[in-house]
Amino acid sequence: MTRFNQPLGGNDMPRFGGPATMMRLPSQPTAEGLDVAFIGIPMDIGTSNRPGTRLGPRQIRDESRMLRPYNMATGAAPFEHLQVADIGDVPINTFDLKKSVDIITAFYAGVLAHGAIPLTMGGDHTLTWPILRAIRAKHGPVALIHIDAHADINDTMFGEKVAHGCPFRRAWEDDCLINDKVFQIGLRGTGYSPDDFDWGRQHGWTVVQAEDCWHMTLKPLIAGIREKIGDAPVYISYDIDSLDPAFAPGTGTVEPGGLTIWQALELLRGCAGLNIVGGDLVEVSPPYDPSGNTALIGANLLYEMLCVLPGVPQGR
Amino acid sequence: MTRFNQPLGGNDMPRFGGPATMMRLPSQPTAEGLDVAFIGIPMDIGTSNRPGTRLGPRQIRDESRMLRPYNMATGAAPFEHLQVADIGDVPINTFDLKKSVDIITAFYAGVLAHGAIPLTMGGDHTLTWPILRAIRAKHGPVALIHIDAHADINDTMFGEKVAHGCPFRRAWEDDCLINDKVFQIGLRGTGYSPDDFDWGRQHGWTVVQAEDCWHMTLKPLIAGIREKIGDAPVYISYDIDSLDPAFAPGTGTVEPGGLTIWQALELLRGCAGLNIVGGDLVEVSPPYDPSGNTALIGANLLYEMLCVLPGVPQGR
Amino acid sequence: MTRFNQPLGGNDMPRFGGPATMMRLPSQPTAEGLDVAFIGIPMDIGTSNRPGTRLGPRQIRDESRMLRPYNMATGAAPFEHLQVADIGDVPINTFDLKKSVDIITAFYAGVLAHGAIPLTMGGDHTLTWPILRAIRAKHGPVALIHIDAHADINDTMFGEKVAHGCPFRRAWEDDCLINDKVFQIGLRGTGYSPDDFDWGRQHGWTVVQAEDCWHMTLKPLIAGIREKIGDAPVYISYDIDSLDPAFAPGTGTVEPGGLTIWQALELLRGCAGLNIVGGDLVEVSPPYDPSGNTALIGANLLYEMLCVLPGVPQGR
Amino acid sequence: MTRFNQPLGGNDMPRFGGPATMMRLPSQPTAEGLDVAFIGIPMDIGTSNRPGTRLGPRQIRDESRMLRPYNMATGAAPFEHLQVADIGDVPINTFDLKKSVDIITAFYAGVLAHGAIPLTMGGDHTLTWPILRAIRAKHGPVALIHIDAHADINDTMFGEKVAHGCPFRRAWEDDCLINDKVFQIGLRGTGYSPDDFDWGRQHGWTVVQAEDCWHMTLKPLIAGIREKIGDAPVYISYDIDSLDPAFAPGTGTVEPGGLTIWQALELLRGCAGLNIVGGDLVEVSPPYDPSGNTALIGANLLYEMLCVLPGVPQGR
Amino acid sequence: MTRFNQPLGGNDMPRFGGPATMMRLPSQPTAEGLDVAFIGIPMDIGTSNRPGTRLGPRQIRDESRMLRPYNMATGAAPFEHLQVADIGDVPINTFDLKKSVDIITAFYAGVLAHGAIPLTMGGDHTLTWPILRAIRAKHGPVALIHIDAHADINDTMFGEKVAHGCPFRRAWEDDCLINDKVFQIGLRGTGYSPDDFDWGRQHGWTVVQAEDCWHMTLKPLIAGIREKIGDAPVYISYDIDSLDPAFAPGTGTVEPGGLTIWQALELLRGCAGLNIVGGDLVEVSPPYDPSGNTALIGANLLYEMLCVLPGVPQGR
Amino acid sequence: MTRFNQPLGGNDMPRFGGPATMMRLPSQPTAEGLDVAFIGIPMDIGTSNRPGTRLGPRQIRDESRMLRPYNMATGAAPFEHLQVADIGDVPINTFDLKKSVDIITAFYAGVLAHGAIPLTMGGDHTLTWPILRAIRAKHGPVALIHIDAHADINDTMFGEKVAHGCPFRRAWEDDCLINDKVFQIGLRGTGYSPDDFDWGRQHGWTVVQAEDCWHMTLKPLIAGIREKIGDAPVYISYDIDSLDPAFAPGTGTVEPGGLTIWQALELLRGCAGLNIVGGDLVEVSPPYDPSGNTALIGANLLYEMLCVLPGVPQGR
Ligand SMILES: [Mn+2]
Ligand SMILES: [Mn+2]
Ligand SMILES: [Mn+2]
Ligand SMILES: [Mn+2]
Ligand SMILES: [Mn+2]
Ligand SMILES: [Mn+2]
Ligand SMILES: [Mn+2]
Ligand SMILES: [Mn+2]
Ligand SMILES: [Mn+2]
Ligand SMILES: [Mn+2]
Ligand SMILES: [Mn+2]
Ligand SMILES: [Mn+2]
């Protein structure tokens, strides 16, 4: 018998029943007493093409129902070492994006005040900026592992400072990032000019375009990143559109030629040992995901983040 | 301010967020202290054609998120008068249908011991028999309003006594029903012989075939039923396939030529004043319901049942 | 025990198994020895908008698996009185529409030579013309009950004489029809001029526009038609798009404001007593029918045609 | 040969080809020289439940490709009497709803300055308020025929004044409406209190709940409305969710028990003779409409609005 | 001209027509006279998460319609060397899983008595155990090539011995397997403990986790397996969920990070030369496969099994 | 400010609005004044299995809306160097395939007379033959890079010379090809005999089967091809089914084991420097592509062709 929350098991309740919380974990209204809090941000008003990420948290939770507690690949058993719960959704204002980002920052300040590590189910990528603001208030600037098809460093979109293409520009302006410890992986597609990817480089960021990842394992890449980050606090932001759409069709701004799921797992598993202070999985759009598999993969990637958090031993 | 549980409002949390409980009500593990308990039975192993009703409770809850507390048509405000919660799912044994029916009866005995009225989200129609067994243990035989495309009174299916085509035969054998107060409405389609519908008639049941409902209001029908039932305890079993598939495409044993949604609402709203001791909404199959609207309608029909329970005043 | 072919029963094989023939009937390569032959015509190269009817026969057969032998509404038990089988598909030339119509006529000449009544699963509506040519060769001109959103009497489409908008013009030119016994029901929508519907009227046909069917039973209409046809041989051509798309979403040339399924059943059941020499159900397009229900309804309507063929007693 | 723009015909280009404009009409950048302008407003950031209406204009245009110029039911031939074109979309700011409403008002002021009647493809219902502001500037207060499942008269949603549940409250505040000539038809479902529907009544509006429309023709209703409006300028706002979801599944805030398509056509056709100054069709959400039929019906309803505009003779 | 059954060719009947048998082969009621029998087992009551595999055999057959007789990659021409037919489905009892496994064993005993090699279209993975029981009765213990995301060696699920997570535990108990010739390939995901994969290892089985297959050809792996098996009789059990969900989205217990289709083809083609006595393809769930491609791939993999059966020459 | 047409930018109009032309470019009725013309051919009557490619051009245009002008991987900025527009669709005769091919040839003769390079959105693969006829009339025989799962060199299908399995046989007969500069890449699957792939080899063509592409970069392959072609005029024909269905599910004749999207991008990007005189992207079937991603990938691949046309500088 364990002292920590456990996911409701398949031998206690069929997997298609039970609470529709993340991994069928207990829910609680705040992060009090938690090591890790799963949080949903049901938002899509920051998206620029297809909508639908507002329903991401609901479907990620729904499709997380198959997840069992033990990681067969890495030997991680996070629920033996961490108190984890689902603390529900941030009540964003779906009619006002600018107010929503402030609601998010305030919500995460509360979570962090309890000492919990937030793992976020998005929602569109706009949400990472307000989370990073809260993270900075507690931890100072952080290293960033940002996996995405897009750089998301536009100064504005349609003249607006707040949108899903701008969060890392805003976070940079707010001194949330340790510039020489920022890593963007998987970028590709079409743009307006080379600056779309070079802006980060000009500020000391490491940008690994998707083409440089094709046909290979990414274990060396993440090993190098791990070394460069050292023991700095690090935030992981995983945009599901970093994956090629073959692996994650249900998203809004699709770019062919992306990462594989094997590379995604290598990257996240390779984060073990880092001082992770938070993470998110964004841009799952259920209306474009009739099988539910994109949400299911999103749930798995969040579980992989959980498995590499500080305090979870690795290995078999 | 009210002393009863309230659905989480759309001004407190966007409707696409919040807990995926029925109507975003609070959840609790038992029926203790409740007037009404919403219960899920995630089961489809009793189905004979398309599967998928195992996911019915999850999707009905998901699509119930739009439901607001007040019934604009009838003036019912159930949450002003009843303590209602979602008590989760019955942990059926998905590998053994015969064991599952006993699990269900035991679960409902517990609910009824708390004095709560159970409103069930199915799940395939097999589940009504074990519920009626528990109902009988508390209330004795009951009147039955059974709305369905099918009579569900087969002695056996494929040689088996337990299947979604047999619950009312089993309930009759178990003396769960007051035979002259049993009403089956909406029956139609193809069968093996006239006995499929006449068996009930031979036992005193009233069978109203779908053809006798076409092109008309059903207010007189339900008024007559209400009168015949009087103050006997009554159970409502609503099979979503009673509706024509135009209105409820997401189900497993589809029969064209069914009831309209307007008739369904008339029937349920016409139950106000009856001594309802339980109800169910069965046979929603999410994999055949890509828009989610069949589950949404199921959620609405369960809400309409809630609105006519004893203790809820009607009218504007 | 009966001497006729029977649909494979649900107690012998689960309904989701067994042969994917119409109603899980036996198949045979020709119509020899049959009273009624179900025939598929997998064709969509005559369609002018959405494609997909080439897959109609396959999905109608698949979704026919729920059909049991006895008609609960009318008491018809066709398999007690008729030898029925599925004789497979016509090998149309999918690269040449004009050749395909000749292939169809030749195929049906063979079927009719065996004395079988053909019931056809379409396929786009082009196919009715070549069938009527074969019918005429055997029976002479026939009465026609044509239920459709469209008149299908264009002289040409895109300059072509053979297309799904022209079959009844061609049949008229070929003297296949008894003009004062032609009935077109359900016509509506947009067109190029009043002639689209008036052409038939000018030739003695009775055209009942959909608007004249709204909000009412069609029993009187079909009773009148029955009287006017008398004992003339009659062909029934049922275009699934006659139904409002609420009832039959999976079709290619959708017109809102159509017939209801209750009206469709009234019309077909009202044909009992007529000297029916053939019938078809056309324009089911599976790619636009994710639930499969349009095909299922098509299968039911074909079964209703079977139930009113000469030799099948009605009534309970 | 006609002097007006004509929809591209099916004999010139297959219906699945050609420009994806409304009815395959010519497009032009402004309303100059037009009697009627079709306009898209690709917006869903005002929606409170399911998203997706941002894609409404694109799919309505796509599915309008079947529409031919002549109305077979009413004899209207709008392209013989009016110069009509598609002038594209309003460039709303998808990241800021409040700015978007001002963009819309300015855009429509331009359209109205050219003397064109705007027919709008939505987009969520928020858009009607800014259109009515522009209408008022030209025409003064107008009569309103508002067909919807919802009253859309909330003072605020989530504390916000601009949302798809508030447009008619805002329009009322802005003196856009002639209160005794406001008609709301089809309202139903759940709410927070009777005020949801009574607010309008208290201001002189006529509110016809859906229940009062069941099982009947609405020709008398619209005839009475026509008489009450007289020759006042009138705006028609058609929310597709007024239809029961059987007829229009692809929308965001679904309420069972709605109007039929036959009633919808009666209402719109019954507007002939009114002094219509504008109209919209809102809330089509393509991601919830896999067959495309909801958009197709939306396109048809817009065409019916076109057919009853001043200057189009009715009747056959 | 050949003496063996041939798939119906695309030049004789369009591929979207013809019988919906496996590869459009002739059907016959028993395995008499056959070298190879395709058999469907329409079962999903052993599944623990998503349902739907009951419809697997029907959709695999439907989507097999594109398969031509000659293997362009390997030069195999199985229909030149083997008499093959589709013998339909096993009439499982869908209401009782435990009875179904006995029905399956009896059915396969009959097939094997005719000397035919069974190739099975599933159906959930529960079915492999009863097949292996029949295989053992004829051939004694066999080598096993089991390709799957899961080990399927649970002692029980929800307390039950018969479920889709248990077949190889049951087969082991029944001495169906040659333990040092059991190979499990593709295992991954989450579990309850390391034992999930190590149990087999402890009994001498070779377990190749998915992670050890990433980014590489599997030709060396299968070559090694071939050598270790030698001329022992071997059974191939292919769970479609071994493939990464990018390649096979339509299945019930999805695990990201799986095998590629190229690896799957390498593995099956690498079985040429083995003494294969049977094979199955399981866990295709059509309701989660809207394009039909998962079933199509399942059909192809079964064809590849056919191409490596004893008696079929390889190579070009 | 540039003198060439530019795609409508996302900061001028939300990407889900604006004209549904290719890349939201301006449209014009002819190729006059253009360097490059995007052209749609809405045809599927040449397909032999699933239909739907008639809607390919519409959905490719719709999903092209995300494409920005600059190629982040290659540095190509085609709209800085070429005048590009969308000239709409070829008005094929959807009821007569043989007439359609002549319509296509005539249309392309007109385009080529203006000196524009045609980039074609299909449509089924039949269309390449009539395009190549027009190309030959202007350029003489051309080199061919044909990427496909199929050789498409059948002499006939169902006895017909014109079908989507025959275009390159016809083109060869018409002397459209420089035989030693024909390259077919990605061929695989099942066939009737080795000749299916060897026919081309016997005529000097280079055929690279899919199996020879697995697990590797294709940069060396395309480099070799580039060298062999030299400065001959070259036509690129890209059948979307060359991609494994994981990457492009929405097509009609699916063959597992195909190319990856990374290989596709390598092949097209590797064409830079060639004297490309035309290209097509064929066989996208929207009804089998519920997410729209196959069309989106098709749009991207056409953009990549644009980026390597003569006159577009490469590199960063
Ligand atoms: Mn992003
Ligand atoms: Mn992104
Ligand atoms: Mn039932
Ligand atoms: Mn039923
Ligand atoms: Mn027709
Ligand atoms: Mn029609
Ligand atoms: Mn509204
Ligand atoms: Mn509304
Ligand atoms: Mn398995
Ligand atoms: Mn498995
Ligand atoms: Mn091809
Ligand atoms: Mn191909």
mmCIF file of N, CA and C in Angstrom, chain A residues 9-16 63 65-73 216-217 246-247 261-262 265-266 269 290-293 296-297 300 303 316, chain E residues 48-50 150 157-158 188-194 196-198 201 209 211 214-215 244-247 249 253-258 260 288 290:
data_model
loop_
_atom_site.group_PDB
_atom_site.id
_atom_site.type_symbol
_atom_site.label_atom_id
_atom_site.label_comp_id
_atom_site.label_asym_id
_atom_site.label_seq_id
_atom_site.Cartn_x
_atom_site.Cartn_y
_atom_site.Cartn_z
ATOM 1 N N GLY A 9 -7.242 1.937 -11.142
ATOM 2 C CA GLY A 9 -6.749 0.812 -11.937
ATOM 3 C C GLY A 9 -7.828 0.161 -12.783
ATOM 4 N N GLY A 10 -7.377 -0.501 -13.837
ATOM 5 C CA GLY A 10 -8.289 -1.173 -14.756
ATOM 6 C C GLY A 10 -8.953 -2.397 -14.153
ATOM 7 N N ASN A 11 -8.439 -2.874 -13.040
ATOM 8 C CA ASN A 11 -9.077 -4.008 -12.375
ATOM 9 C C ASN A 11 -10.076 -3.566 -11.312
ATOM 10 N N ASP A 12 -10.149 -2.251 -11.082
ATOM 11 C CA ASP A 12 -11.144 -1.711 -10.152
ATOM 12 C C ASP A 12 -12.331 -1.101 -10.895
ATOM 13 N N MET A 13 -12.069 -0.647 -12.074
ATOM 14 C CA MET A 13 -13.117 0.012 -12.880
ATOM 15 C C MET A 13 -12.685 -0.144 -14.338
ATOM 16 N N PRO A 14 -13.583 -0.588 -15.213
ATOM 17 C CA PRO A 14 -13.178 -0.671 -16.624
ATOM 18 C C PRO A 14 -12.605 0.663 -17.088
ATOM 19 N N ARG A 15 -11.694 0.576 -18.013
ATOM 20 C CA ARG A 15 -10.969 1.791 -18.413
ATOM 21 C C ARG A 15 -11.876 2.789 -19.117
ATOM 22 N N PHE A 16 -12.985 2.341 -19.641
ATOM 23 C CA PHE A 16 -13.916 3.259 -20.299
ATOM 24 C C PHE A 16 -14.907 3.853 -19.300
ATOM 25 N N GLU A 63 -8.824 10.439 -23.058
ATOM 26 C CA GLU A 63 -7.988 9.419 -23.692
ATOM 27 C C GLU A 63 -6.810 8.989 -22.805
ATOM 28 N N ARG A 65 -7.161 7.511 -20.187
ATOM 29 C CA ARG A 65 -7.698 6.459 -19.314
ATOM 30 C C ARG A 65 -6.962 5.133 -19.420
ATOM 31 N N MET A 66 -6.208 4.945 -20.506
ATOM 32 C CA MET A 66 -5.443 3.701 -20.681
ATOM 33 C C MET A 66 -4.119 3.712 -19.926
ATOM 34 N N LEU A 67 -3.677 4.856 -19.460
ATOM 35 C CA LEU A 67 -2.331 4.958 -18.903
ATOM 36 C C LEU A 67 -2.250 4.220 -17.563
ATOM 37 N N ARG A 68 -1.293 3.294 -17.507
ATOM 38 C CA ARG A 68 -1.023 2.567 -16.278
ATOM 39 C C ARG A 68 0.166 3.229 -15.564
ATOM 40 N N PRO A 69 0.396 2.899 -14.301
ATOM 41 C CA PRO A 69 1.346 3.735 -13.522
ATOM 42 C C PRO A 69 2.824 3.557 -13.864
ATOM 43 N N TYR A 70 3.216 2.426 -14.404
ATOM 44 C CA TYR A 70 4.632 2.109 -14.555
ATOM 45 C C TYR A 70 5.083 2.290 -15.996
ATOM 46 N N ASN A 71 6.225 2.935 -16.192
ATOM 47 C CA ASN A 71 6.776 3.186 -17.524
ATOM 48 C C ASN A 71 7.625 1.996 -17.953
ATOM 49 N N MET A 72 7.098 1.198 -18.878
ATOM 50 C CA MET A 72 7.784 -0.046 -19.249
ATOM 51 C C MET A 72 9.134 0.216 -19.913
ATOM 52 N N ALA A 73 9.310 1.369 -20.524
ATOM 53 C CA ALA A 73 10.566 1.638 -21.234
ATOM 54 C C ALA A 73 11.656 2.132 -20.286
ATOM 55 N N MET A 216 16.995 10.017 -38.007
ATOM 56 C CA MET A 216 18.012 9.736 -36.992
ATOM 57 C C MET A 216 17.412 9.727 -35.593
ATOM 58 N N THR A 217 18.134 9.123 -34.695
ATOM 59 C CA THR A 217 17.800 9.215 -33.279
ATOM 60 C C THR A 217 18.147 10.611 -32.765
ATOM 61 N N ALA A 246 1.342 12.851 -39.507
ATOM 62 C CA ALA A 246 1.055 11.419 -39.509
ATOM 63 C C ALA A 246 0.850 10.911 -38.086
ATOM 64 N N PHE A 247 1.599 11.477 -37.159
ATOM 65 C CA PHE A 247 1.530 11.016 -35.772
ATOM 66 C C PHE A 247 0.497 11.779 -34.951
ATOM 67 N N ILE A 261 7.249 10.184 -33.520
ATOM 68 C CA ILE A 261 6.891 9.908 -32.130
ATOM 69 C C ILE A 261 8.066 9.275 -31.385
ATOM 70 N N TRP A 262 8.911 8.554 -32.122
ATOM 71 C CA TRP A 262 10.071 7.950 -31.458
ATOM 72 C C TRP A 262 11.029 9.047 -31.013
ATOM 73 N N LEU A 265 9.606 10.778 -27.931
ATOM 74 C CA LEU A 265 9.825 10.014 -26.695
ATOM 75 C C LEU A 265 11.285 10.083 -26.273
ATOM 76 N N GLU A 266 12.187 10.027 -27.219
ATOM 77 C CA GLU A 266 13.615 10.174 -26.891
ATOM 78 C C GLU A 266 13.887 11.523 -26.235
ATOM 79 N N ARG A 269 12.192 11.538 -22.649
ATOM 80 C CA ARG A 269 12.883 10.618 -21.739
ATOM 81 C C ARG A 269 14.297 11.103 -21.457
ATOM 82 N N PRO A 290 -10.672 12.585 -35.192
ATOM 83 C CA PRO A 290 -11.825 11.703 -34.956
ATOM 84 C C PRO A 290 -11.504 10.422 -34.210
ATOM 85 N N SER A 291 -10.322 9.874 -34.336
ATOM 86 C CA SER A 291 -10.012 8.639 -33.608
ATOM 87 C C SER A 291 -9.678 8.897 -32.144
ATOM 88 N N GLY A 292 -9.376 10.125 -31.787
ATOM 89 C CA GLY A 292 -8.944 10.427 -30.425
ATOM 90 C C GLY A 292 -7.469 10.176 -30.180
ATOM 91 N N ASN A 293 -6.758 9.707 -31.198
ATOM 92 C CA ASN A 293 -5.371 9.301 -30.956
ATOM 93 C C ASN A 293 -4.418 10.462 -30.703
ATOM 94 N N LEU A 296 -4.711 11.081 -27.162
ATOM 95 C CA LEU A 296 -4.090 9.957 -26.458
ATOM 96 C C LEU A 296 -2.570 10.123 -26.437
ATOM 97 N N ILE A 297 -2.004 10.530 -27.537
ATOM 98 C CA ILE A 297 -0.556 10.742 -27.592
ATOM 99 C C ILE A 297 -0.181 11.922 -26.699
ATOM 100 N N ASN A 300 0.003 10.656 -23.271
ATOM 101 C CA ASN A 300 1.232 9.884 -23.075
ATOM 102 C C ASN A 300 2.452 10.788 -22.906
ATOM 103 N N TYR A 303 2.492 12.166 -19.525
ATOM 104 C CA TYR A 303 2.941 11.119 -18.605
ATOM 105 C C TYR A 303 4.460 10.976 -18.654
ATOM 106 N N ARG A 316 15.635 0.364 -14.956
ATOM 107 C CA ARG A 316 15.092 -0.927 -14.566
ATOM 108 C C ARG A 316 16.211 -1.717 -13.938
ATOM 109 N N SER E 48 -10.640 -4.434 -23.467
ATOM 110 C CA SER E 48 -10.654 -3.742 -22.172
ATOM 111 C C SER E 48 -10.773 -2.237 -22.291
ATOM 112 N N ASN E 49 -10.633 -1.700 -23.480
ATOM 113 C CA ASN E 49 -10.750 -0.248 -23.624
ATOM 114 C C ASN E 49 -11.791 0.053 -24.702
ATOM 115 N N ARG E 50 -11.381 0.552 -25.862
ATOM 116 C CA ARG E 50 -12.355 0.813 -26.918
ATOM 117 C C ARG E 50 -12.901 -0.489 -27.496
ATOM 118 N N HIS E 150 1.571 -5.187 -26.688
ATOM 119 C CA HIS E 150 1.319 -5.715 -25.339
ATOM 120 C C HIS E 150 1.756 -7.178 -25.259
ATOM 121 N N MET E 157 -7.616 -10.437 -15.870
ATOM 122 C CA MET E 157 -8.025 -9.040 -15.999
ATOM 123 C C MET E 157 -9.366 -8.916 -15.289
ATOM 124 N N PHE E 158 -9.469 -7.972 -14.417
ATOM 125 C CA PHE E 158 -10.694 -7.793 -13.633
ATOM 126 C C PHE E 158 -11.114 -9.120 -13.001
ATOM 127 N N ARG E 188 5.582 -2.282 -25.521
ATOM 128 C CA ARG E 188 5.910 -0.922 -25.100
ATOM 129 C C ARG E 188 4.805 -0.368 -24.213
ATOM 130 N N GLY E 189 4.955 0.904 -23.882
ATOM 131 C CA GLY E 189 3.888 1.633 -23.203
ATOM 132 C C GLY E 189 3.989 1.574 -21.700
ATOM 133 N N THR E 190 2.819 1.655 -21.076
ATOM 134 C CA THR E 190 2.749 1.676 -19.629
ATOM 135 C C THR E 190 2.242 0.336 -19.113
ATOM 136 N N GLY E 191 2.559 0.053 -17.854
ATOM 137 C CA GLY E 191 2.125 -1.196 -17.263
ATOM 138 C C GLY E 191 2.004 -1.072 -15.762
ATOM 139 N N TYR E 192 1.930 -2.211 -15.143
ATOM 140 C CA TYR E 192 1.825 -2.187 -13.682
ATOM 141 C C TYR E 192 3.173 -2.451 -13.020
ATOM 142 N N SER E 193 4.052 -3.173 -13.720
ATOM 143 C CA SER E 193 5.378 -3.468 -13.157
ATOM 144 C C SER E 193 6.223 -4.080 -14.254
ATOM 145 N N PRO E 194 7.524 -4.229 -14.028
ATOM 146 C CA PRO E 194 8.387 -4.846 -15.050
ATOM 147 C C PRO E 194 7.929 -6.255 -15.414
ATOM 148 N N ASP E 196 5.284 -7.301 -16.356
ATOM 149 C CA ASP E 196 4.423 -7.370 -17.543
ATOM 150 C C ASP E 196 5.182 -7.895 -18.756
ATOM 151 N N PHE E 197 6.454 -7.537 -18.848
ATOM 152 C CA PHE E 197 7.240 -8.013 -19.985
ATOM 153 C C PHE E 197 8.201 -9.135 -19.563
ATOM 154 N N ASP E 198 8.544 -9.166 -18.293
ATOM 155 C CA ASP E 198 9.575 -10.116 -17.855
ATOM 156 C C ASP E 198 9.028 -11.509 -17.600
ATOM 157 N N ARG E 201 10.022 -13.600 -20.392
ATOM 158 C CA ARG E 201 11.476 -13.831 -20.350
ATOM 159 C C ARG E 201 11.821 -14.905 -19.323
ATOM 160 N N GLN E 209 11.446 -5.290 -27.050
ATOM 161 C CA GLN E 209 10.624 -4.105 -26.839
ATOM 162 C C GLN E 209 10.707 -3.173 -28.041
ATOM 163 N N GLU E 211 11.245 -0.082 -28.278
ATOM 164 C CA GLU E 211 12.368 0.847 -28.265
ATOM 165 C C GLU E 211 13.612 0.244 -28.917
ATOM 166 N N TRP E 214 13.475 0.869 -32.847
ATOM 167 C CA TRP E 214 13.371 2.183 -33.460
ATOM 168 C C TRP E 214 14.523 2.481 -34.422
ATOM 169 N N HIS E 215 14.198 3.175 -35.505
ATOM 170 C CA HIS E 215 15.190 3.729 -36.443
ATOM 171 C C HIS E 215 15.999 2.656 -37.165
ATOM 172 N N ASP E 244 2.744 1.517 -34.782
ATOM 173 C CA ASP E 244 2.470 2.823 -34.219
ATOM 174 C C ASP E 244 1.109 3.305 -34.725
ATOM 175 N N PRO E 245 0.375 4.034 -33.876
ATOM 176 C CA PRO E 245 -0.951 4.475 -34.329
ATOM 177 C C PRO E 245 -0.918 5.378 -35.554
ATOM 178 N N ALA E 246 0.197 5.959 -35.918
ATOM 179 C CA ALA E 246 0.273 6.679 -37.183
ATOM 180 C C ALA E 246 -0.082 5.764 -38.348
ATOM 181 N N PHE E 247 0.307 4.506 -38.235
ATOM 182 C CA PHE E 247 0.095 3.561 -39.327
ATOM 183 C C PHE E 247 -1.226 2.813 -39.191
ATOM 184 N N PRO E 249 -4.392 3.639 -37.008
ATOM 185 C CA PRO E 249 -5.145 4.350 -35.972
ATOM 186 C C PRO E 249 -6.364 3.592 -35.447
ATOM 187 N N THR E 253 -6.492 -0.350 -28.061
ATOM 188 C CA THR E 253 -5.585 -0.086 -26.940
ATOM 189 C C THR E 253 -4.279 0.442 -27.508
ATOM 190 N N VAL E 254 -4.344 1.718 -27.807
ATOM 191 C CA VAL E 254 -3.302 2.399 -28.578
ATOM 192 C C VAL E 254 -2.097 2.734 -27.701
ATOM 193 N N GLU E 255 -0.911 2.443 -28.201
ATOM 194 C CA GLU E 255 0.325 2.797 -27.499
ATOM 195 C C GLU E 255 1.246 3.518 -28.476
ATOM 196 N N PRO E 256 1.582 4.767 -28.221
ATOM 197 C CA PRO E 256 2.516 5.461 -29.119
ATOM 198 C C PRO E 256 3.912 4.839 -29.076
ATOM 199 N N GLY E 257 4.670 5.087 -30.151
ATOM 200 C CA GLY E 257 6.060 4.640 -30.180
ATOM 201 C C GLY E 257 6.232 3.251 -30.768
ATOM 202 N N GLY E 258 5.352 2.843 -31.648
ATOM 203 C CA GLY E 258 5.341 1.466 -32.120
ATOM 204 C C GLY E 258 6.178 1.211 -33.351
ATOM 205 N N THR E 260 6.973 0.425 -37.343
ATOM 206 C CA THR E 260 6.559 1.022 -38.611
ATOM 207 C C THR E 260 5.971 -0.058 -39.508
ATOM 208 N N TYR E 288 -13.105 3.213 -35.148
ATOM 209 C CA TYR E 288 -12.037 4.188 -34.924
ATOM 210 C C TYR E 288 -11.160 4.350 -36.160
ATOM 211 N N PRO E 290 -12.026 5.868 -39.619
ATOM 212 C CA PRO E 290 -12.961 6.404 -40.610
ATOM 213 C C PRO E 290 -12.513 6.268 -42.059
#
